Short mmCIF file of C-alpha atoms in Angstrom, two decimals:
data_model
loop_
_atom_site.label_atom_id
_atom_site.label_comp_id
_atom_site.label_asym_id
_atom_site.label_seq_id
_atom_site.Cartn_x
_atom_site.Cartn_y
_atom_site.Cartn_z
CA MET A 1 -0.35 0.01 -0.16
CA ILE A 2 1.56 3.28 -0.50
CA GLN A 3 0.26 6.79 1.04
CA LYS A 4 0.80 10.42 0.60
CA ILE A 5 0.56 12.00 3.66
CA LYS A 6 0.94 15.92 4.51
CA ILE A 7 3.47 17.33 6.73
CA GLY A 8 2.73 21.37 6.67
CA ASN A 9 2.76 22.41 3.51
CA ASN A 10 4.64 18.69 2.13
CA VAL A 11 3.91 15.54 1.29
CA ALA A 12 6.15 13.17 2.20
CA LEU A 13 5.33 8.99 0.30
CA GLY A 14 3.92 5.70 2.68
CA VAL A 15 4.72 2.55 1.77
CA ASN A 16 3.92 -0.29 3.62
CA LEU A 17 4.34 -4.06 2.05
CA GLU A 18 2.01 -6.51 4.05
CA LEU A 19 5.23 -9.47 3.65
CA GLN A 20 4.49 -13.24 5.72
CA ASN A 21 5.94 -11.99 9.93
CA ALA A 22 5.69 -8.35 9.91
CA ASN A 23 4.80 -5.24 7.48
CA LEU A 24 7.59 -3.52 6.48
CA ILE A 25 7.30 0.19 5.87
CA VAL A 26 9.21 3.26 5.29
CA ILE A 27 7.83 6.86 4.70
CA ARG A 28 9.63 9.17 2.04
CA ALA A 29 10.61 12.68 2.67
CA LYS A 30 12.66 15.19 0.91
CA LYS A 31 15.73 14.59 2.47
CA GLY A 32 15.22 11.41 3.87
CA TYR A 33 13.22 8.40 5.53
CA ILE A 34 11.48 6.78 8.52
CA MET A 35 12.12 3.40 8.26
CA CYS A 36 10.72 0.96 11.17
CA GLY A 37 12.88 -1.84 11.98
CA TYR A 38 13.23 -4.61 9.35
CA LEU A 39 15.59 -1.87 7.94
CA ASN A 40 19.25 -1.70 8.77
CA MET A 41 20.25 1.72 10.25
CA GLU A 42 24.22 0.69 9.43
CA THR A 43 23.44 -0.02 5.85
CA ALA A 44 22.02 4.08 6.22
CA ASN A 45 24.84 5.12 7.18
CA ASN A 46 27.30 3.62 5.14
CA LEU A 47 25.44 5.44 1.91
CA GLY A 48 24.96 8.46 4.02
CA ASP A 49 21.91 8.47 4.21
CA VAL A 50 19.21 10.89 6.62
CA ALA A 51 17.17 7.45 8.18
CA ALA A 52 15.63 7.26 11.86
CA LYS A 53 14.04 3.83 13.00
CA VAL A 54 10.84 2.72 14.50
CA LYS A 55 9.77 0.22 15.92
CA ASP A 56 6.71 -2.34 17.03
CA VAL A 57 4.52 -0.75 14.33
CA LYS A 58 1.64 -1.88 11.73
CA ASN A 59 1.26 1.08 9.79
CA VAL A 60 1.83 4.51 8.03
CA ASP A 61 -0.20 5.68 10.71
CA GLU A 62 2.23 4.35 13.56
CA ILE A 63 5.09 5.52 12.60
CA LEU A 64 3.78 9.25 12.63
CA LYS A 65 3.22 8.47 16.04
CA ALA A 66 5.86 6.24 17.23
CA LYS A 67 9.02 7.56 18.87
CA VAL A 68 12.98 7.68 17.19
CA VAL A 69 14.34 4.80 18.38
CA GLU A 70 18.06 4.85 16.35
CA VAL A 71 19.16 7.73 13.30
CA SER A 72 21.78 8.27 11.44
CA GLU A 73 25.00 10.36 11.40
CA LYS A 74 23.43 12.47 9.17
CA ALA A 75 19.98 12.64 10.34
CA LYS A 76 21.72 14.61 13.67
CA GLU A 77 23.26 17.08 11.47
CA ILE A 78 19.92 18.18 10.35
CA GLY A 79 18.39 18.36 14.47
CA ILE A 80 17.16 14.61 14.54
CA LYS A 81 17.54 13.11 17.96
CA GLU A 82 16.05 9.97 19.53
CA GLY A 83 12.47 9.97 21.49
CA MET A 84 11.08 12.52 18.92
CA THR A 85 8.78 11.04 16.98
CA GLY A 86 7.63 10.05 13.49
CA LYS A 87 5.91 13.71 12.73
CA GLU A 88 8.61 15.87 14.31
CA THR A 89 11.28 13.89 12.20
CA LEU A 90 9.76 14.06 8.86
CA GLU A 91 9.27 18.21 9.57
CA LYS A 92 13.19 18.04 9.84
CA MET A 93 13.17 15.91 6.20
CA PHE A 94 11.76 18.75 4.59
#
């Protein structure tokens, strides 16, 4: 499922893939993305991505409310911190 998410005057793109045992979820904004626990922060850092990770979410809406548990080095550079909500994080990614 693909979903548009309005954040102020901007629009992010949420993708929710229903897999056999859990959902793989990513929300993509202009500068970076929020990922679920399926994906790897080490890879995001190696690629130089602005990325944040949340865990225990089942859909895009839950990511917006969830607290960020891990951030990439590039995300730290633009002010993204652990403990921010997904929505607060996305606001910094535009």
